[in-house]
Coordinates of C-alpha atoms in Angstrom, one line a residue:
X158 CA -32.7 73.7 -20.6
X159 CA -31.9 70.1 -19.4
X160 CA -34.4 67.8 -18.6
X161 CA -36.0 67.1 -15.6
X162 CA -37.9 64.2 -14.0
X163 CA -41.0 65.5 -12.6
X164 CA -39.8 64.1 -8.9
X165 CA -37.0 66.6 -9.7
X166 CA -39.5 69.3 -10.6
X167 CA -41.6 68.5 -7.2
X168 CA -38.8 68.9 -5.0
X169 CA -37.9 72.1 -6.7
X170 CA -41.2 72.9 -6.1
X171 CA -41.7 72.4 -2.8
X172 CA -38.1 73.6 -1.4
X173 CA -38.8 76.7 -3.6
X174 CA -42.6 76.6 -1.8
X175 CA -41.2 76.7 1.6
X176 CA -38.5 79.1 0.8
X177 CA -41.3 81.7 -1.0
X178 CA -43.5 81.2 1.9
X179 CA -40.9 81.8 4.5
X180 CA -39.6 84.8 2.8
X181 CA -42.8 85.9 2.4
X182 CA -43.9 85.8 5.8
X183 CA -40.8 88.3 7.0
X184 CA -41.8 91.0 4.5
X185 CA -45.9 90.3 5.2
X186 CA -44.8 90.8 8.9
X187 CA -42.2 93.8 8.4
X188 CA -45.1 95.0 5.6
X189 CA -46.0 98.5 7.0
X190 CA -42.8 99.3 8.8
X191 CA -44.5 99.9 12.1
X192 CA -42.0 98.2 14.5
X193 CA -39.3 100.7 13.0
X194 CA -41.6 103.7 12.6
X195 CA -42.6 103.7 16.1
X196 CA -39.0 102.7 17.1
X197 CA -37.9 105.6 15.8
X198 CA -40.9 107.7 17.1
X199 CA -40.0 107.0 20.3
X200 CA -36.6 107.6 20.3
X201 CA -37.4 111.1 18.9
X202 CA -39.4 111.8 21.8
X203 CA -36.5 110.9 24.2
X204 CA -34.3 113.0 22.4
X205 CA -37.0 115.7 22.4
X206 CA -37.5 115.4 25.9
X207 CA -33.4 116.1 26.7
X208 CA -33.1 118.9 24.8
X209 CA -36.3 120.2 25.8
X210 CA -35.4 119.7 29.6
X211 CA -32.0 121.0 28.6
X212 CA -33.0 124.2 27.3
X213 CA -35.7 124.5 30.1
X214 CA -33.0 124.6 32.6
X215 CA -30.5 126.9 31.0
X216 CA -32.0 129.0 28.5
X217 CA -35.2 130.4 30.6
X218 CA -35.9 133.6 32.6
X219 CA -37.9 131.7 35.6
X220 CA -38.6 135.4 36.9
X221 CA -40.1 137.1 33.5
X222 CA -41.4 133.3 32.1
X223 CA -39.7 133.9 29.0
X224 CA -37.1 131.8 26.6
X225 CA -34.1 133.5 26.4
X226 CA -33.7 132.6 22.3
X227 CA -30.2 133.9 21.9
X228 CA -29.0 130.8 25.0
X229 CA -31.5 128.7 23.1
X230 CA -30.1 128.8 20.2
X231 CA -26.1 127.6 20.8
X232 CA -27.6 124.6 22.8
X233 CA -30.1 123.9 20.5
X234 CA -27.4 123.7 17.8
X235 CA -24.8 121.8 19.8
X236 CA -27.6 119.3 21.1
X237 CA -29.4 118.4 17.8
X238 CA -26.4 118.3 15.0
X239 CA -25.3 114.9 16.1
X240 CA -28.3 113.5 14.8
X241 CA -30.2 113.3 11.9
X242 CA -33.4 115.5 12.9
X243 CA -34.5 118.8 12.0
X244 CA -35.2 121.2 15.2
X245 CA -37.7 123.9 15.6
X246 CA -38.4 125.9 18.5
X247 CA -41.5 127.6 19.2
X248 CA -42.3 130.7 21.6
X249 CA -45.7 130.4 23.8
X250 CA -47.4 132.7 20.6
X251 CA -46.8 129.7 18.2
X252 CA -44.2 132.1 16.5
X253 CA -41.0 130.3 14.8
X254 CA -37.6 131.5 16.8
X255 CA -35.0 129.4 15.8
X256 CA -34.7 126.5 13.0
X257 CA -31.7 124.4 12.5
X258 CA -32.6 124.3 9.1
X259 CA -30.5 127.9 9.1
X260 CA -27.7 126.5 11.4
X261 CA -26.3 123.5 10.9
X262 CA -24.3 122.6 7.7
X263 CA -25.8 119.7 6.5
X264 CA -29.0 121.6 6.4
X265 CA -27.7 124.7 4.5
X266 CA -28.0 123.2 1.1
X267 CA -31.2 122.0 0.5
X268 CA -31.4 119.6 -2.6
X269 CA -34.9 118.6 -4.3
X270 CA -35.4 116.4 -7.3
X271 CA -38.1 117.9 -10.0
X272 CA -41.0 115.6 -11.1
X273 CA -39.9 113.0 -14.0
X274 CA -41.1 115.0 -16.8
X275 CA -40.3 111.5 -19.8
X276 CA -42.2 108.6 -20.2
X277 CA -39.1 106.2 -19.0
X278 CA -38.6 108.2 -15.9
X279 CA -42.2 108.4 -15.1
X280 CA -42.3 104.5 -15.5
X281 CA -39.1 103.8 -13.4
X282 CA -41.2 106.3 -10.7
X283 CA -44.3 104.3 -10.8
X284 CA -42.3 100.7 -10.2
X285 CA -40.1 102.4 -7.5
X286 CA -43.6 103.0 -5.3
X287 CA -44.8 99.8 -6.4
X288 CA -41.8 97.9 -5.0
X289 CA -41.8 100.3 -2.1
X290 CA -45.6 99.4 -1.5
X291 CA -44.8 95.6 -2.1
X292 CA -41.6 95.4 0.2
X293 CA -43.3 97.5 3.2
X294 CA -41.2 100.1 2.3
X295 CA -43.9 103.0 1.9
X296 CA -47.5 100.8 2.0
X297 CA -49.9 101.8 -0.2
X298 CA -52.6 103.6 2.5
X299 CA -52.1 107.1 2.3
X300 CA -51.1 109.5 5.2
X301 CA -51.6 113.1 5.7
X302 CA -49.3 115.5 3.6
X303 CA -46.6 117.1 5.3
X304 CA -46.3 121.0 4.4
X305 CA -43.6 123.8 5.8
X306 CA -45.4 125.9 7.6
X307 CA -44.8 129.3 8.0
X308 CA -43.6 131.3 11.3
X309 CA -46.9 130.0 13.4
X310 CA -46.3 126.3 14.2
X311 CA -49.7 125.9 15.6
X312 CA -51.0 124.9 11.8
X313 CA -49.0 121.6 13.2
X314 CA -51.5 119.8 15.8
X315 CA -48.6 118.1 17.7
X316 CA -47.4 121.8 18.1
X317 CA -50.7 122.9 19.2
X318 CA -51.2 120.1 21.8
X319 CA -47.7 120.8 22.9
X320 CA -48.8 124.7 23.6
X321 CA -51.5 123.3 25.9
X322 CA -48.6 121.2 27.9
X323 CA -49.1 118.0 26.5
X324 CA -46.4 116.1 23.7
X325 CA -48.2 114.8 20.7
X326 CA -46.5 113.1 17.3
X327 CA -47.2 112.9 14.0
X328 CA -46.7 110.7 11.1
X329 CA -46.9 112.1 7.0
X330 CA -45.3 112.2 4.1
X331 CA -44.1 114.9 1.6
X332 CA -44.6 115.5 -2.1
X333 CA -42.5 112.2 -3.3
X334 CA -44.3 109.9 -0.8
X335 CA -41.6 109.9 1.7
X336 CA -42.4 109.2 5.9
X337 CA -41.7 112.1 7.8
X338 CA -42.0 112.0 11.9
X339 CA -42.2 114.7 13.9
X340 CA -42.4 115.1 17.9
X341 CA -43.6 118.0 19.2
X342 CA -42.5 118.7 23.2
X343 CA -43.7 121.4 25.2
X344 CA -40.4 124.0 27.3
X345 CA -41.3 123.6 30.8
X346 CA -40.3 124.6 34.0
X347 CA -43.0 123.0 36.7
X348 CA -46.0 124.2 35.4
X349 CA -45.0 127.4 33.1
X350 CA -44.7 126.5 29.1
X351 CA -42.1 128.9 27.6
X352 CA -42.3 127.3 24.6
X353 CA -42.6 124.2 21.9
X354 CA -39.3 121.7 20.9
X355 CA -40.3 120.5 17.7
X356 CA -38.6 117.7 16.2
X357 CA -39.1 116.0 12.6
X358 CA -36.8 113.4 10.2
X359 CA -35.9 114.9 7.0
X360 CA -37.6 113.6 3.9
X361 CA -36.8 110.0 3.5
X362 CA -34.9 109.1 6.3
X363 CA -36.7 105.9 7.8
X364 CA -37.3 104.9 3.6
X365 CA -34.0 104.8 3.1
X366 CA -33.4 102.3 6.0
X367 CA -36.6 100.4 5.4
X368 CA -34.9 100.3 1.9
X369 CA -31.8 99.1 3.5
X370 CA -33.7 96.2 5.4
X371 CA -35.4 95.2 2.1
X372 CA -32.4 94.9 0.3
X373 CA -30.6 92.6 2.7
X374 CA -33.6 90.6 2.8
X375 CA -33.7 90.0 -0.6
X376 CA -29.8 89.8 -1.1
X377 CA -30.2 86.3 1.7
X378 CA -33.1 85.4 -0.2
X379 CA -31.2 85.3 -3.5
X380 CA -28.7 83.6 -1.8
X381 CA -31.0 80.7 -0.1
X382 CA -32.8 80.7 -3.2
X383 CA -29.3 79.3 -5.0
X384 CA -28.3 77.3 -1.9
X385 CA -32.5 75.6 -2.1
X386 CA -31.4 75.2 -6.3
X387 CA -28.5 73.5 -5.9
X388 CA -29.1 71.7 -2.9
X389 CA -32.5 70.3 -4.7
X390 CA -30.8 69.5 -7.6
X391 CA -28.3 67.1 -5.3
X392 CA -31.1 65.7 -3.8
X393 CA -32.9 64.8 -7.1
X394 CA -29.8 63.6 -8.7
X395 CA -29.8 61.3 -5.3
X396 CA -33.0 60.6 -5.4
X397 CA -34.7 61.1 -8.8
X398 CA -31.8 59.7 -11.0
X399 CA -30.8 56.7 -9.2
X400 CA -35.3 55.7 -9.5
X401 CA -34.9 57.1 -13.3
X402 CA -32.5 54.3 -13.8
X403 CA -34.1 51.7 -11.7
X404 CA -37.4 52.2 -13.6
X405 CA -35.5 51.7 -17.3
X406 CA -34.0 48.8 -16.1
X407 CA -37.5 47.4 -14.7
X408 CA -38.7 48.2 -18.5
X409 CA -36.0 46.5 -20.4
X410 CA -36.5 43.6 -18.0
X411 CA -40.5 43.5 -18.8
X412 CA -39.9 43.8 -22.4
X413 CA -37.4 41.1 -22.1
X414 CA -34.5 43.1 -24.0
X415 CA -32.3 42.9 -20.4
X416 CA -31.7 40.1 -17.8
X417 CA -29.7 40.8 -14.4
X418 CA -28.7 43.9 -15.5
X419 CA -30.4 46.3 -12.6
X420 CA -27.9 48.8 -11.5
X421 CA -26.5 48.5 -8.1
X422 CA -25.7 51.0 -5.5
X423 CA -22.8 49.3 -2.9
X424 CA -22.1 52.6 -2.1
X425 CA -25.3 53.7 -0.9
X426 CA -26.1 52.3 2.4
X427 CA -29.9 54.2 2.1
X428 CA -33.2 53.8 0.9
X429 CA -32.3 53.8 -2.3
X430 CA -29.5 51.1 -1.7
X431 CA -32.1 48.9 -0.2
X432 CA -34.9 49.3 -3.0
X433 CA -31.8 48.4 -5.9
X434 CA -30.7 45.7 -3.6
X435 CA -34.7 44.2 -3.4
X436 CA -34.9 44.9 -7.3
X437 CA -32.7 43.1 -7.8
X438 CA -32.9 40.3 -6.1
X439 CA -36.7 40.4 -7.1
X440 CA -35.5 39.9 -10.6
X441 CA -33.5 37.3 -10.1
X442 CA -35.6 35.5 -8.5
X443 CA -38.2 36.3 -11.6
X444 CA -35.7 35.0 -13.5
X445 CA -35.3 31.9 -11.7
X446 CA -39.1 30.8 -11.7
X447 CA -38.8 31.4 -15.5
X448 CA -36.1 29.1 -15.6
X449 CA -38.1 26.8 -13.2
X450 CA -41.2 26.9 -15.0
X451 CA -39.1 26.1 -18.2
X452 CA -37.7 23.1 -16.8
X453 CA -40.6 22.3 -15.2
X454 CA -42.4 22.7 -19.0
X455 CA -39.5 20.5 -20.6
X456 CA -39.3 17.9 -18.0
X457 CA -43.5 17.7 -18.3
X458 CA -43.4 17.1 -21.8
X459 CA -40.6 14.5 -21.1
X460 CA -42.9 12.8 -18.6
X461 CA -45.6 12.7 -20.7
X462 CA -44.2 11.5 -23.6
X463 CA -43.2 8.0 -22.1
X464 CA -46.6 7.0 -21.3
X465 CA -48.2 8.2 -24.9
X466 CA -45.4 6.5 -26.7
X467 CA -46.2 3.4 -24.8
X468 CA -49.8 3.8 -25.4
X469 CA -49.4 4.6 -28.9
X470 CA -47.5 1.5 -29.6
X471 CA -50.0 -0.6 -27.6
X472 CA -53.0 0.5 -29.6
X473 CA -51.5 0.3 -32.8
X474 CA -50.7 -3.8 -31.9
X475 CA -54.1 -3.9 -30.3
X476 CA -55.2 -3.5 -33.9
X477 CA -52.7 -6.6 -34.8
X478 CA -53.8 -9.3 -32.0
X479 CA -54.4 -12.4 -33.2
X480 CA -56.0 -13.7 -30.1
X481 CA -58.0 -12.6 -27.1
X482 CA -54.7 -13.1 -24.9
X483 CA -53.3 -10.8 -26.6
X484 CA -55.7 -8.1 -26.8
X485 CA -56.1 -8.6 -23.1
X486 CA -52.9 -7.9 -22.3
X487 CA -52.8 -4.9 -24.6
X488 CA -55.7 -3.5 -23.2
X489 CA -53.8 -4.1 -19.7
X490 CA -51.0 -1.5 -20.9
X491 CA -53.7 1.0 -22.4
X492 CA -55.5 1.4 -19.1
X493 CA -52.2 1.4 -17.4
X494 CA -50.6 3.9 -19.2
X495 CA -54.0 6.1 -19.2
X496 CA -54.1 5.9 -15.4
X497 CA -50.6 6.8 -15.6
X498 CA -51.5 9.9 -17.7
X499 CA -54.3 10.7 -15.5
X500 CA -52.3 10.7 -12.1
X501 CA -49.5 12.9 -14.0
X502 CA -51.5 15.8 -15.3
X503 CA -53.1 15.7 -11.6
X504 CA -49.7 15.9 -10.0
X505 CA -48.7 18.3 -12.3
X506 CA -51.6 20.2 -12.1
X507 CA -51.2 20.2 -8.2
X508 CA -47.6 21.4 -8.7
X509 CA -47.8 23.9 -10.8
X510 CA -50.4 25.6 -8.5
X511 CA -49.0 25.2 -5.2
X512 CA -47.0 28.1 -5.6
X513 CA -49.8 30.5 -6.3
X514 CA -51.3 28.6 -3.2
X515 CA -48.8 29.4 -1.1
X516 CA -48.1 33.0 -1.3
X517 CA -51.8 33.6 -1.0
X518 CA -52.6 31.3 1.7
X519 CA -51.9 32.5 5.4
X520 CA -49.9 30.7 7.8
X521 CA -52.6 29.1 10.9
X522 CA -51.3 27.5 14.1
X523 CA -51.7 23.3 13.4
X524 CA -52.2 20.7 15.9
X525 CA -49.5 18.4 14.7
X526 CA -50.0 15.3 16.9
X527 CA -53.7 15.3 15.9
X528 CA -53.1 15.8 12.4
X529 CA -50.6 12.9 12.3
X530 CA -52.8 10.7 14.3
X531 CA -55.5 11.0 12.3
X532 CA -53.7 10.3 8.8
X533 CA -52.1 7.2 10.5
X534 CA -55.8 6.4 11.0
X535 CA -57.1 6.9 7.8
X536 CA -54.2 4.7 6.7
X537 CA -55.2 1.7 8.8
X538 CA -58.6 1.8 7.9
X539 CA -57.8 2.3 3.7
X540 CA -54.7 0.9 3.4
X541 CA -54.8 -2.9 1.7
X542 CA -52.8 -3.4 -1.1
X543 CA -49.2 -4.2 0.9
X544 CA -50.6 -5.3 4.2
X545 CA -48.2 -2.8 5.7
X546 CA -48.3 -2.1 9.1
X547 CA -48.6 1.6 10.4
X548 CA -47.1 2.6 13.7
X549 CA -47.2 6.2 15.1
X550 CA -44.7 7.0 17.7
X551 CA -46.1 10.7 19.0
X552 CA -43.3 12.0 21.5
X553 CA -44.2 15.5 21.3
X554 CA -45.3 17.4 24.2
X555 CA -48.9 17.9 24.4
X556 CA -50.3 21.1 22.7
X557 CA -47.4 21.4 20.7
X558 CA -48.4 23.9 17.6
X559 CA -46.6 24.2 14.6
X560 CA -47.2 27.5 12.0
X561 CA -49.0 26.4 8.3
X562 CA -52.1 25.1 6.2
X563 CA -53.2 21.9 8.0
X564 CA -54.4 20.3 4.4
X565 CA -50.9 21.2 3.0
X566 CA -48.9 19.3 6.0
X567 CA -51.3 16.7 5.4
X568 CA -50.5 16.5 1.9
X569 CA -46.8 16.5 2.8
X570 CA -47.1 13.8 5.0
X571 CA -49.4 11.7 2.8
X572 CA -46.6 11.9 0.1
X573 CA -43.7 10.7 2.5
X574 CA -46.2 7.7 3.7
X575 CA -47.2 7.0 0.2
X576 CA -43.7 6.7 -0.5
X577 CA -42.5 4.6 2.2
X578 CA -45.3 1.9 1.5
X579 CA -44.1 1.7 -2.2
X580 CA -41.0 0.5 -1.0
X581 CA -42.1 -1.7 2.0
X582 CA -42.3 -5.4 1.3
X583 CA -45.7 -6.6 2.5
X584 CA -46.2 -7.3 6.0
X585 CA -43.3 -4.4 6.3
X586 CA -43.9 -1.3 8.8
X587 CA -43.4 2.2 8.2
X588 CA -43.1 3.8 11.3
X589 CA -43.7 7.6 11.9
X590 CA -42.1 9.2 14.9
X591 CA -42.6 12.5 16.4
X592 CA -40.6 14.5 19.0
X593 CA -39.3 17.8 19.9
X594 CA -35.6 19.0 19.1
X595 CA -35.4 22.5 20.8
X596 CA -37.9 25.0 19.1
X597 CA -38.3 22.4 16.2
X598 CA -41.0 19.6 16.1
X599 CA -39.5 16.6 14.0
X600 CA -41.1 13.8 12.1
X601 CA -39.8 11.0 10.7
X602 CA -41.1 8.4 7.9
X603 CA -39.4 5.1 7.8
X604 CA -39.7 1.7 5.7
X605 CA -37.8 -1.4 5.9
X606 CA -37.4 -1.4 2.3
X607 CA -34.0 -1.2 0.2
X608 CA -33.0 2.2 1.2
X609 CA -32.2 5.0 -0.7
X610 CA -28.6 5.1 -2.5
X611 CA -26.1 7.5 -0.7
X612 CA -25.7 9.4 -4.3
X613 CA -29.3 9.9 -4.4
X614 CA -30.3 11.0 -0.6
X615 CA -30.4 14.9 -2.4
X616 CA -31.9 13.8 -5.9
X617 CA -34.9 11.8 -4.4
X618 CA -36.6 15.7 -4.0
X619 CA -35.9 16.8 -7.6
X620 CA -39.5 16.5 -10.0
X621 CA -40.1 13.4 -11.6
X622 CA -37.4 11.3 -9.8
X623 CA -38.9 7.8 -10.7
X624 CA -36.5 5.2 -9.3
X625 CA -38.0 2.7 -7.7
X626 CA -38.9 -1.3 -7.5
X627 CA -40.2 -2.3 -10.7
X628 CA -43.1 -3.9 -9.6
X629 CA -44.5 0.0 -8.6
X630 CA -43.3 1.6 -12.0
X631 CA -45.8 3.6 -13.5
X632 CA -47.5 4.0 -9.8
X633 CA -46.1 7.5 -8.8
X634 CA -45.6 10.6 -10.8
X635 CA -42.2 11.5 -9.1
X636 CA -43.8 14.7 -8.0
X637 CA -44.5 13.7 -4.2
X638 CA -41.2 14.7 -2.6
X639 CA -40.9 17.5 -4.9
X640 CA -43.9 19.3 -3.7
X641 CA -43.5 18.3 0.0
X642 CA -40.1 19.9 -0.2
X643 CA -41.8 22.9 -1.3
X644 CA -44.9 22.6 1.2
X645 CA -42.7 22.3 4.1
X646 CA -39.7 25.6 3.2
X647 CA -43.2 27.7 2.5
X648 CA -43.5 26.9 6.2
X649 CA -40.2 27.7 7.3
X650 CA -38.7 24.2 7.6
X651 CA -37.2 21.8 6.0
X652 CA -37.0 18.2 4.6
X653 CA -34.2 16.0 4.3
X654 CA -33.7 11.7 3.8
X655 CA -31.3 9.3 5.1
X656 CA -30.8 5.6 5.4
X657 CA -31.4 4.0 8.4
X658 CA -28.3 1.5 8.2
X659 CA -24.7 2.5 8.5
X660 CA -23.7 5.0 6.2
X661 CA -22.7 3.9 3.2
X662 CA -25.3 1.1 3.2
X663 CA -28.6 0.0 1.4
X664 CA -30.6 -2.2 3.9
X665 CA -32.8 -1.2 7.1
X666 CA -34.5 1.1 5.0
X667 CA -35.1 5.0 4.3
X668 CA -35.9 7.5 6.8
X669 CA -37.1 10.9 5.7
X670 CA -37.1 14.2 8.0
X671 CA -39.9 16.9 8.5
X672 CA -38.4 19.8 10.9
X673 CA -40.7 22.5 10.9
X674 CA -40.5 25.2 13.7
X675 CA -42.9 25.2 16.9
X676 CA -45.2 28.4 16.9
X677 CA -47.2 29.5 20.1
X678 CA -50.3 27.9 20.7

């Protein structure tokens, strides 16, 4: 037996459910037979009635009130051997005159099957009436016994109502549980009775066709049942298999024993496409913060290293110094370098969270002219160790709202100010300049320092970029561009640098570029 996923085995389940219930529902409804039975009844009683009416009219003596029996009988013949029905006709007395039982052919030979006398038979017997009872066929409530009567008919009560004028039915069954109907007519001319049609099915008539029924039923339930198998089995192996394989892959990738190796589905343009397509993608960009956080660790450890080397070296000659000059200066390069140390494992610490940060934290509309206005502010009033000069130029139109975390833009443009005064000369100006480009608000940060060289427009935003005037070594972690780069495509912009003298240049100074786009206010 092969092995199924259990999302294979609920869709069996369920198709086979709905299948079972539907199935189940035709036979529960069909379950006792009636719309057939009294189908049938009632086209016993219209046949009754015709040949009734029939004999009425030409086999009567309107004069004497009496049945002629030898007319009756040819018509009664002729009339009733086309269909399946036993006929009996009764005089006024209740006395039998004629049965077609001793008239027509099929009725001559009379064929009976004895009770099962072995255990096998008796067995076969007893599931027969069970599946009969099951399937409707012949339900389980018992009816009253049909019996042959003798020449008086009036021991049938549908014989005796007829007698009195009116037409009655009956339903039993025999000795082997088998439905017989019978319709019983009264021979009229206006008001004069002159004598009893009575009609009955032979034994197992209406079984055999509610056996018929059954079996048909079952026969397109057998076949459904294989269509619902192999149709569910298609739709697992579409379904089930395809998730099978994604999940293995998803395991071999957690256990770290496969990389990039999640199946893909370009011919599947479904659901199923779409979540291989978003695994996989999803892994690879696992893969790539792995790989990130790697570098990240490696280029950390680089960074760090210079400063304890340096510190290293300057305490062991601390130990050395001859003179207080020189222990001076020492101690110069150990608070240096600790500082340095200090503002590192901040940065880094800041770094290394803001992702976390940022897919937690919820977008909010910002004010961006009054969050620039009131960094430039902060700025003038803190700002004194270039005596640089700050000028905001705010062009944007007024309520203009962009979409992010006010202290993260903040940050962002703390870092591109920060950066700009390192390279101003003092009395220099960085200039900050806001205006609207379409749906985008704009900023730019400019210095009048050296520039930025063309090579290096790109590389300025990778972590721990350092270059710089020598006099501000050591001041800047090389993590400030890095993380406003990050800050700003969280938000759905972007960041960029240029110079602002001819291309090609290094004079005039650097210009860097916030686009981010305008939300509603």
């Amino acid at each position: 037996m092969p092995h199924f996923s259990a999302l294979t085995w609920r869709i069996l389940a369920f198709n086979a459910l709905a299948l079972i219930v539907l199935v189940g529902g035709v036979i529960l409804v069909q379950a006792t037979g009636r719309g057939l039975v009294e189908e049938r009844l009632n086209s016993i009683q219209e046949q009754a009635n015709i040949v009734a009416g029939t004999i009425a009219q030409y086999a009567t003596d309107p004069d004497s009130h009496t049945l002629r029996v030898d007319e009756a009988e040819p018509l009664l013949r002729q009339l009733i051997a086309p269909t399946r029905l036993r006929g009996r006709l009764y005089l006024p007395t209740g006395r039998l005159a004629i049965d077609t039982r001793n008239l027509l052919a099929r009725n001559v030979v009379q064929t009976q099957e004895l009770p099962a006398l072995d255990t096998a038979t008796k067995v076969k017997e007893w599931f027969k009436r069970l599946y009969d009872g099951v399937m409707g066929v012949r339900p389980f409530a018992s009816l009253e016994p049909y019996y042959e009567a003798s020449n008086d008919g009036r021991i049938y009560e549908e014989v005796s109502a007829a007698l009195t004028g009116t037409a009655d039915s009956a339903e039993r069954v025999d000795d082997r549980n088998r439905l017989v109907l019978s319709v019983a007519v009264p021979i009229q001319r206006f008001t004069a009775i002159y004598g009893v049609l009575f009609l009955s099915t032979e034994g197992g008539d209406i079984d055999d066709i509610l056996r018929a029924e059954r079996a048909i039923l079952l026969q397109v339930f057998a076949v459904a049942l294989l269509v619902m198998l192999f149709s569910s089995l298609y739709l697992a192996g579409t379904i089930a298999e395809p998730v099978k394989r994604l999940a293995a892959a998803a395991d071999r990738v957690r256990s770290g024993r496969g990389r990039g190796d999640i199946p893909n589905f370009p011919e599947r343009d479904d659901e199923i496409g779409d979540l291989a397509d978003s695994l996989k993608s999803m892994t690879a960009g696992l893969y790539d913060r792995i790989d990130a956080i790697e570098r990240f660790a490696a280029d950390v450890a680089h960074e760090l290293k210079n400063p304890l080397t340096s510190l290293a070296s300057a305490v062991e000659m601390f130990g050395r110094a001859k003179d207080d000059e020189s222990r001076a200066r020492l101690l110069g390069i150990i608070r240096g370098d600790v500082k340095r140390i200090d503002r590192l494992i901040t940065d880094i610490s800041d770094a290394s969270r803001l992702d976390a940060e940022l897919s937690r934290e919820a977008p909010q509309p910002v004010a961006l002219s009054r969050l620039l206005a009131t960094i430039i502010e902060v700025y003038r009033m803190t700002d004194a160790d270039h005596a640089v000069e700050f000028v905001l130029a705010d062009q944007l139109p007024p309520g203009t709202i962009v979409r992010g975390r006010d202290e993260r833009l903040g940050q962002v443009f703390r870092n591109l100010i920060d950066n700009a005064v390192s390279f101003s000369p003092a009395g220099g100006k960085v200039t900050v300049t806001a205006l609207r480009h379409e749906m985008v608000a704009r900023v730019m940060v400019e210095d009048e320092g050296p520039g930025i060289p063309p090579d290096n427009l790109e590389s300025i935003f990778e972590r721990f970029y350092t270059e710089r005037p020598s006099d501000t070594f050591g001041r800047n972690s090389g993590l400030g561009l890095s993380i406003a780069r990050q800050i700003i495509e969280g938000a759905g912009g972007r960041i960029y640098a240029e110079n602002r003298a001819p291309e090609n240049q290094q004079s005039g100074g650097a210009r860097l570029i916030v686009e981010l786009p305008i939300g509603v206010s």
